[in-house]
């Protein structure tokens, strides 16, 4: 079997309602940073992603997805001029070989992270989808078989401008069947965050609701220790990205000082960077992101973490069905799985053109049994949201 062509779709789903502009500084018509939010990363008003379709000479097609919430044109350019031409003529069944071959072309230039590896992830996911379809097996079966048929989820989309609104939404999620939620920082210092966390714990004790907190790297050291100790008292499951993302030593010291596990992984790409964080004790829960790591590397990260007795909780944010499905297959196939991040918004908005065989039932995802990833894409329906398309072929 050989790759004959690679097609790339940049998808941007426009907002369904009026864009709230208060507290935002727009740097382009679509991209903004939060004025009131310290160390704000850039956001888009759109739901943006990149789909990669890989076709073979045997007529089997695979789909991949790259996590590209902003600047999807960058990974598309990398695919067009570098990685997609490399894939032509290769056997997509040789997943590990192709991952290493792609990474080898980047190492000497120092491009072993960021957009370059993101682009690799999209191809890698598509290769695994092809492999599963060719062998008539779900991807998790090819990864060693399932440890579990359902994945416990936490909901990490808890909207609300203030404590009252977010508390109301936690109550709604509890009614929908979720018994775990992740709270994202307001980005305005520890006082408001503590008020919300304490209000949730006052309403739901640790036997009723597992609690996680994501600081998005915005805490000072003092704030991180205050919040970390409070989270320990609340019996929280983990404290995600408490400090600046480059501060590995700070995360290590914090992990030693508090009972709640420190979780890290969103900005990391390969086993080589994860190794440094895990071996030093700076990451007590690993959170690799499928749209930035791919299936091949995510499995290696999971096994690396297993060797250090560190649990695995995949990071997901703006993923649509392909990225979710790939994460689900890996989560089913590893021993050290902890909990699955579920954000419904992008999935709901992309339902018109993506049909996924996995489903959510009362806070748990049922692992699919369809060959490959178990996702079908309606290209005609999707084209309404496609802002750029190209094909690379021999």
Short mmCIF file of C-alpha atoms in Angstrom, two decimals:
data_model
loop_
_atom_site.label_atom_id
_atom_site.label_comp_id
_atom_site.label_asym_id
_atom_site.label_seq_id
_atom_site.Cartn_x
_atom_site.Cartn_y
_atom_site.Cartn_z
CA UNK A 1 0.00 0.00 0.00
CA UNK A 2 1.25 3.48 -0.87
CA UNK A 3 0.12 7.06 -0.22
CA UNK A 4 -1.03 8.61 -3.50
CA UNK A 5 -2.24 12.02 -2.39
CA UNK A 6 -2.80 14.23 0.65
CA UNK A 7 -5.63 16.75 0.88
CA UNK A 8 -5.71 19.56 3.43
CA UNK A 9 -8.78 21.46 4.61
CA UNK A 10 -8.60 24.57 6.76
CA UNK A 11 -11.94 24.85 8.57
CA UNK A 12 -13.21 27.96 10.35
CA UNK A 13 -16.65 27.82 11.92
CA UNK A 14 -17.93 31.35 12.35
CA UNK A 15 -19.56 32.29 15.66
CA UNK A 16 -23.29 31.65 15.82
CA UNK A 17 -24.10 34.75 17.86
CA UNK A 18 -22.82 38.25 18.51
CA UNK A 19 -19.15 38.38 19.51
CA UNK A 20 -18.73 39.92 22.95
CA UNK A 21 -15.90 42.47 22.65
CA UNK A 22 -15.71 43.76 26.23
CA UNK A 23 -12.38 42.91 27.85
CA UNK A 24 -10.82 41.84 24.56
CA UNK A 25 -8.12 43.52 22.49
CA UNK A 26 -8.46 42.47 18.86
CA UNK A 27 -5.15 42.17 17.04
CA UNK A 28 -6.89 41.15 13.77
CA UNK A 29 -10.59 41.07 12.91
CA UNK A 30 -10.73 37.46 14.17
CA UNK A 31 -7.96 37.14 16.76
CA UNK A 32 -7.85 38.71 20.21
CA UNK A 33 -6.16 38.61 23.60
CA UNK A 34 -7.99 39.15 26.87
CA UNK A 35 -7.17 42.54 28.36
CA UNK A 36 -8.23 41.55 31.86
CA UNK A 37 -6.48 38.20 31.75
CA UNK A 38 -2.81 38.05 32.68
CA UNK A 39 -0.56 36.28 30.17
CA UNK A 40 -3.46 35.78 27.82
CA UNK A 41 -2.73 33.64 24.79
CA UNK A 42 -4.31 34.53 21.47
CA UNK A 43 -7.84 33.34 20.75
CA UNK A 44 -10.07 33.30 17.69
CA UNK A 45 -13.75 34.15 17.43
CA UNK A 46 -13.97 31.13 15.10
CA UNK A 47 -13.66 27.43 15.82
CA UNK A 48 -10.58 26.70 13.69
CA UNK A 49 -9.01 23.36 12.79
CA UNK A 50 -7.15 21.56 10.00
CA UNK A 51 -8.27 18.23 8.55
CA UNK A 52 -5.85 16.01 6.65
CA UNK A 53 -7.17 13.39 4.22
CA UNK A 54 -4.68 10.75 3.08
CA UNK A 55 -5.56 8.49 0.12
CA UNK A 56 -3.85 5.28 -0.96
CA UNK A 57 -3.44 3.21 -4.10
CA UNK A 58 -5.75 0.57 -2.59
CA UNK A 59 -8.61 3.03 -2.28
CA UNK A 60 -8.44 3.27 1.53
CA UNK A 61 -8.70 6.79 2.92
CA UNK A 62 -7.69 8.06 6.37
CA UNK A 63 -8.52 11.28 8.19
CA UNK A 64 -6.36 13.24 10.60
CA UNK A 65 -6.92 16.46 12.53
CA UNK A 66 -4.45 19.05 13.75
CA UNK A 67 -5.19 21.19 16.79
CA UNK A 68 -4.98 24.65 15.24
CA UNK A 69 -7.21 27.04 17.21
CA UNK A 70 -5.31 29.95 15.65
CA UNK A 71 -3.14 30.36 12.55
CA UNK A 72 -4.09 27.07 10.86
CA UNK A 73 -2.45 28.40 7.68
CA UNK A 74 0.96 27.78 9.29
CA UNK A 75 0.55 24.01 9.68
CA UNK A 76 -1.10 23.87 6.27
CA UNK A 77 1.98 25.48 4.71
CA UNK A 78 4.25 22.96 6.44
CA UNK A 79 2.15 20.14 5.06
CA UNK A 80 2.09 21.60 1.55
CA UNK A 81 5.81 22.24 1.18
CA UNK A 82 7.45 19.63 3.41
CA UNK A 83 5.56 16.79 5.09
CA UNK A 84 2.86 15.88 2.56
CA UNK A 85 5.37 15.53 -0.32
CA UNK A 86 7.46 13.29 1.98
CA UNK A 87 4.47 11.03 2.60
CA UNK A 88 3.81 10.38 -1.09
CA UNK A 89 4.79 6.85 -2.07
CA UNK A 90 5.24 5.73 1.54
CA UNK A 91 3.41 2.80 3.12
CA UNK A 92 1.05 4.34 5.73
CA UNK A 93 1.01 1.06 7.68
CA UNK A 94 4.56 1.86 8.87
CA UNK A 95 3.38 4.33 11.48
CA UNK A 96 6.35 4.42 13.82
CA UNK A 97 8.87 4.52 10.97
CA UNK A 98 7.09 7.45 9.31
CA UNK A 99 6.84 9.41 12.57
CA UNK A 100 10.56 9.03 13.19
CA UNK A 101 11.40 9.80 9.57
CA UNK A 102 9.39 13.05 9.66
CA UNK A 103 10.96 14.11 12.96
CA UNK A 104 14.46 13.34 11.66
CA UNK A 105 14.00 15.91 8.90
CA UNK A 106 13.38 18.61 11.54
CA UNK A 107 15.90 17.86 14.27
CA UNK A 108 19.01 19.49 12.85
CA UNK A 109 17.09 22.74 12.32
CA UNK A 110 15.85 22.68 15.91
CA UNK A 111 12.21 22.28 14.82
CA UNK A 112 11.24 19.53 17.25
CA UNK A 113 8.18 21.24 18.66
CA UNK A 114 5.42 23.69 17.88
CA UNK A 115 3.78 23.91 14.47
CA UNK A 116 6.15 21.41 12.86
CA UNK A 117 5.16 18.55 15.16
CA UNK A 118 1.51 19.65 15.04
CA UNK A 119 1.57 19.10 11.28
CA UNK A 120 3.16 15.67 11.77
CA UNK A 121 0.33 14.75 14.16
CA UNK A 122 -2.31 15.28 11.48
CA UNK A 123 -0.63 12.87 9.08
CA UNK A 124 0.08 10.33 11.81
CA UNK A 125 -3.58 10.18 12.87
CA UNK A 126 -4.63 9.64 9.24
CA UNK A 127 -2.08 6.82 8.86
CA UNK A 128 -3.57 5.01 11.87
CA UNK A 129 -7.09 5.49 10.49
CA UNK A 130 -5.95 3.85 7.24
CA UNK A 131 -4.28 1.00 9.14
CA UNK A 132 -7.43 0.25 11.11
CA UNK A 133 -9.61 0.28 8.01
CA UNK A 134 -7.15 -1.89 6.07
CA UNK A 135 -7.13 -4.52 8.83
CA UNK A 136 -10.85 -4.07 9.64
CA UNK A 137 -10.06 -3.27 13.27
CA UNK A 138 -10.65 -0.28 15.55
CA UNK A 139 -7.41 1.60 16.19
CA UNK A 140 -7.34 0.67 19.89
CA UNK A 141 -7.15 -3.02 18.91
CA UNK A 142 -3.96 -2.29 16.95
CA UNK A 143 -2.55 -0.42 19.94
CA UNK A 144 -2.75 -3.56 22.08
CA UNK A 145 -6.45 -3.91 22.78
CA UNK A 146 -8.78 -2.14 25.17
CA UNK A 147 -8.33 -1.87 28.93
CA UNK A 148 -11.82 -0.39 29.17
CA UNK A 149 -14.99 0.02 27.13
CA UNK A 150 -16.01 3.35 28.66
CA UNK A 151 -14.02 6.44 29.55
CA UNK A 152 -14.95 8.52 32.55
CA UNK A 153 -15.08 12.20 31.51
CA UNK A 154 -14.80 15.54 33.18
CA UNK A 155 -16.47 18.50 31.54
CA UNK A 156 -14.12 21.40 31.07
CA UNK A 157 -16.57 23.79 29.45
CA UNK A 158 -18.06 25.56 32.45
CA UNK A 159 -19.07 28.97 31.12
CA UNK A 160 -19.96 32.00 33.17
CA UNK A 161 -18.73 35.55 33.71
CA UNK A 162 -18.92 35.34 37.50
CA UNK A 163 -19.13 32.86 40.36
CA UNK A 164 -22.93 32.67 40.31
CA UNK A 165 -23.15 31.84 36.59
CA UNK A 166 -20.45 29.20 36.75
CA UNK A 167 -21.97 27.58 39.81
CA UNK A 168 -25.30 27.37 37.99
CA UNK A 169 -23.58 25.67 35.04
CA UNK A 170 -21.82 23.16 37.31
CA UNK A 171 -25.27 22.24 38.67
CA UNK A 172 -26.53 21.78 35.11
CA UNK A 173 -23.59 19.51 34.25
CA UNK A 174 -24.22 17.46 37.38
CA UNK A 175 -27.79 16.90 36.23
CA UNK A 176 -26.49 15.81 32.81
CA UNK A 177 -24.47 13.05 34.46
CA UNK A 178 -21.00 14.56 34.93
CA UNK A 179 -19.42 13.85 38.31
CA UNK A 180 -16.19 15.70 37.51
CA UNK A 181 -15.53 19.25 36.27
CA UNK A 182 -12.50 21.36 35.50
CA UNK A 183 -12.63 25.03 36.39
CA UNK A 184 -10.61 27.47 34.31
CA UNK A 185 -9.15 30.52 36.00
CA UNK A 186 -10.88 33.86 35.67
CA UNK A 187 -7.34 35.22 35.13
CA UNK A 188 -7.79 38.01 37.66
CA UNK A 189 -5.86 36.66 40.61
CA UNK A 190 -6.44 34.03 43.27
CA UNK A 191 -9.30 35.63 45.22
CA UNK A 192 -12.04 35.15 42.61
CA UNK A 193 -10.80 31.68 41.68
CA UNK A 194 -10.81 30.60 45.32
CA UNK A 195 -14.31 31.96 45.80
CA UNK A 196 -15.61 29.83 42.94
CA UNK A 197 -13.74 26.67 43.96
CA UNK A 198 -14.92 26.98 47.56
CA UNK A 199 -18.51 27.55 46.41
CA UNK A 200 -18.42 24.38 44.29
CA UNK A 201 -16.92 22.31 47.09
CA UNK A 202 -19.45 23.69 49.57
CA UNK A 203 -22.25 22.40 47.32
CA UNK A 204 -20.64 19.12 46.23
CA UNK A 205 -18.19 17.22 48.39
CA UNK A 206 -15.43 15.05 46.96
CA UNK A 207 -17.67 11.96 46.89
CA UNK A 208 -20.16 13.78 44.65
CA UNK A 209 -17.93 15.77 42.32
CA UNK A 210 -14.28 15.50 41.38
CA UNK A 211 -12.72 18.92 40.93
CA UNK A 212 -9.82 20.09 38.77
CA UNK A 213 -8.41 23.59 38.26
CA UNK A 214 -6.59 24.97 35.20
CA UNK A 215 -4.55 28.12 35.83
CA UNK A 216 -3.33 28.40 32.21
CA UNK A 217 0.15 29.26 33.48
CA UNK A 218 -1.05 32.53 34.98
CA UNK A 219 -0.22 32.11 38.69
CA UNK A 220 2.67 33.75 40.44
CA UNK A 221 4.57 31.39 42.72
CA UNK A 222 2.77 32.78 45.77
CA UNK A 223 -0.65 32.40 44.16
CA UNK A 224 0.16 28.86 43.04
CA UNK A 225 1.07 27.78 46.57
CA UNK A 226 -2.06 29.39 48.05
CA UNK A 227 -4.33 27.82 45.44
CA UNK A 228 -2.49 24.50 45.59
CA UNK A 229 -2.92 24.18 49.33
CA UNK A 230 -6.59 25.11 49.04
CA UNK A 231 -7.08 22.52 46.29
CA UNK A 232 -5.43 19.93 48.52
CA UNK A 233 -7.92 20.74 51.29
CA UNK A 234 -10.72 20.34 48.73
CA UNK A 235 -9.35 16.93 47.68
CA UNK A 236 -9.00 18.13 44.08
CA UNK A 237 -7.86 15.66 41.43
CA UNK A 238 -5.23 17.91 39.83
CA UNK A 239 -3.91 21.45 39.45
CA UNK A 240 -3.22 22.08 35.76
CA UNK A 241 -0.50 24.40 34.39
CA UNK A 242 -0.20 26.50 37.54
CA UNK A 243 2.96 28.40 36.57
CA UNK A 244 4.62 29.86 33.50
CA UNK A 245 5.01 27.06 30.97
CA UNK A 246 8.82 27.29 30.89
CA UNK A 247 9.14 27.00 34.69
CA UNK A 248 9.79 23.29 35.09
CA UNK A 249 11.68 23.73 38.36
CA UNK A 250 8.87 25.84 39.80
CA UNK A 251 6.36 23.12 38.95
CA UNK A 252 8.61 20.52 40.58
CA UNK A 253 8.86 22.47 43.83
CA UNK A 254 5.13 23.09 43.87
CA UNK A 255 4.44 19.38 43.29
CA UNK A 256 6.58 18.54 46.31
CA UNK A 257 4.80 21.09 48.50
CA UNK A 258 1.12 20.25 47.90
CA UNK A 259 -0.97 17.09 48.00
CA UNK A 260 -2.91 17.79 44.81
CA UNK A 261 -1.22 16.43 41.69
CA UNK A 262 0.36 18.96 39.30
CA UNK A 263 -0.75 18.32 35.71
CA UNK A 264 1.24 19.41 32.64
CA UNK A 265 1.27 18.59 28.95
CA UNK A 266 -0.64 20.96 26.65
CA UNK A 267 2.44 22.82 25.33
CA UNK A 268 4.72 19.76 25.13
CA UNK A 269 5.16 17.78 21.93
CA UNK A 270 7.45 14.73 22.13
CA UNK A 271 8.71 12.11 24.56
CA UNK A 272 11.97 14.03 24.84
CA UNK A 273 10.36 17.05 26.47
CA UNK A 274 7.88 14.96 28.46
CA UNK A 275 10.81 12.91 29.79
CA UNK A 276 12.35 15.99 31.40
CA UNK A 277 9.12 16.98 33.12
CA UNK A 278 8.20 13.48 34.28
CA UNK A 279 11.65 12.37 35.45
CA UNK A 280 12.17 15.58 37.44
CA UNK A 281 8.84 15.20 39.25
CA UNK A 282 7.40 18.38 37.71
CA UNK A 283 4.47 16.55 36.06
CA UNK A 284 2.40 14.24 38.27
CA UNK A 285 -0.35 13.89 35.66
CA UNK A 286 0.61 13.99 31.96
CA UNK A 287 -1.69 15.69 29.47
CA UNK A 288 -0.47 15.16 25.90
CA UNK A 289 -2.70 16.64 23.20
CA UNK A 290 -3.64 14.41 20.27
CA UNK A 291 -3.75 17.27 17.76
CA UNK A 292 -0.18 18.18 18.73
CA UNK A 293 1.31 14.73 19.41
CA UNK A 294 -0.41 12.23 17.14
CA UNK A 295 -1.28 8.65 18.03
CA UNK A 296 2.23 7.24 17.66
CA UNK A 297 3.87 9.76 19.98
CA UNK A 298 0.96 9.86 22.43
CA UNK A 299 1.31 6.11 22.97
CA UNK A 300 5.02 6.51 23.63
CA UNK A 301 4.30 9.34 26.09
CA UNK A 302 1.70 7.20 27.88
CA UNK A 303 4.17 4.31 28.21
CA UNK A 304 6.92 6.68 29.39
CA UNK A 305 4.57 8.02 32.07
CA UNK A 306 3.60 4.46 33.03
CA UNK A 307 7.23 3.63 33.72
CA UNK A 308 7.29 6.48 36.26
CA UNK A 309 3.88 5.50 37.72
CA UNK A 310 2.37 8.75 36.44
CA UNK A 311 -1.30 8.81 35.32
CA UNK A 312 -2.42 9.93 31.87
CA UNK A 313 -5.26 12.41 31.23
CA UNK A 314 -5.28 13.58 27.59
CA UNK A 315 -5.69 17.28 26.89
CA UNK A 316 -8.46 18.29 24.50
CA UNK A 317 -9.76 21.73 23.73
CA UNK A 318 -11.04 22.84 20.32
CA UNK A 319 -10.94 19.37 18.79
CA UNK A 320 -13.62 18.17 16.45
CA UNK A 321 -14.63 14.53 15.91
CA UNK A 322 -11.39 13.19 14.39
CA UNK A 323 -9.15 14.52 17.17
CA UNK A 324 -11.57 13.29 19.81
CA UNK A 325 -11.83 9.84 18.26
CA UNK A 326 -8.05 9.43 18.09
CA UNK A 327 -7.73 10.44 21.76
CA UNK A 328 -10.47 8.00 22.72
CA UNK A 329 -8.69 5.06 21.04
CA UNK A 330 -5.42 5.80 22.86
CA UNK A 331 -7.21 6.31 26.19
CA UNK A 332 -8.89 2.93 25.81
CA UNK A 333 -5.61 1.16 25.05
CA UNK A 334 -3.35 2.27 27.94
CA UNK A 335 -3.13 1.07 31.53
CA UNK A 336 -2.50 4.42 33.24
CA UNK A 337 -5.57 6.31 31.96
CA UNK A 338 -7.02 8.63 34.60
CA UNK A 339 -9.87 10.69 33.13
CA UNK A 340 -10.92 12.18 29.78
CA UNK A 341 -11.36 15.88 29.03
CA UNK A 342 -14.68 16.54 27.30
CA UNK A 343 -15.48 19.87 25.69
CA UNK A 344 -18.76 19.62 23.80
CA UNK A 345 -18.84 22.91 21.90
CA UNK A 346 -16.66 22.10 18.88
CA UNK A 347 -18.19 18.64 18.59
CA UNK A 348 -21.70 20.05 18.56
CA UNK A 349 -20.87 22.74 16.02
CA UNK A 350 -19.20 20.31 13.60
CA UNK A 351 -21.92 17.65 13.78
CA UNK A 352 -23.35 18.71 10.41
CA UNK A 353 -20.35 17.25 8.56
CA UNK A 354 -18.79 14.70 10.92
CA UNK A 355 -20.40 11.46 11.99
CA UNK A 356 -18.56 9.83 14.90
CA UNK A 357 -19.26 6.35 16.21
CA UNK A 358 -18.34 7.23 19.82
CA UNK A 359 -21.05 8.64 22.08
CA UNK A 360 -21.42 10.29 25.47
CA UNK A 361 -23.64 8.63 28.08
CA UNK A 362 -24.09 10.28 31.47
CA UNK A 363 -20.55 11.56 31.77
CA UNK A 364 -18.87 8.58 30.10
CA UNK A 365 -17.72 8.04 26.52
CA UNK A 366 -18.54 4.67 25.02
CA UNK A 367 -15.50 3.47 23.06
CA UNK A 368 -16.43 2.74 19.40
CA UNK A 369 -15.91 -0.58 17.62
CA UNK A 370 -15.90 0.65 14.00
CA UNK A 371 -12.74 0.02 11.91
CA UNK A 372 -10.13 2.78 12.03
CA UNK A 373 -11.07 5.83 14.05
CA UNK A 374 -14.79 5.40 13.42
CA UNK A 375 -15.41 8.90 12.00
CA UNK A 376 -16.96 9.75 8.63
CA UNK A 377 -16.53 13.23 7.13
CA UNK A 378 -19.07 14.67 4.70
CA UNK A 379 -16.74 16.74 2.54
CA UNK A 380 -19.51 18.51 0.67
CA UNK A 381 -21.17 19.63 3.89
CA UNK A 382 -17.82 20.62 5.39
CA UNK A 383 -16.85 22.80 2.42
CA UNK A 384 -19.21 25.53 3.66
CA UNK A 385 -16.74 26.10 6.50
CA UNK A 386 -13.54 25.53 4.49
CA UNK A 387 -11.44 28.68 4.00
CA UNK A 388 -8.56 26.98 2.18
CA UNK A 389 -8.10 23.65 0.42
CA UNK A 390 -5.24 22.08 -1.48
CA UNK A 391 -4.04 18.69 -2.65
CA UNK A 392 -0.52 17.32 -2.82
CA UNK A 393 -0.07 14.38 -5.16
CA UNK A 394 2.63 12.63 -7.14
#
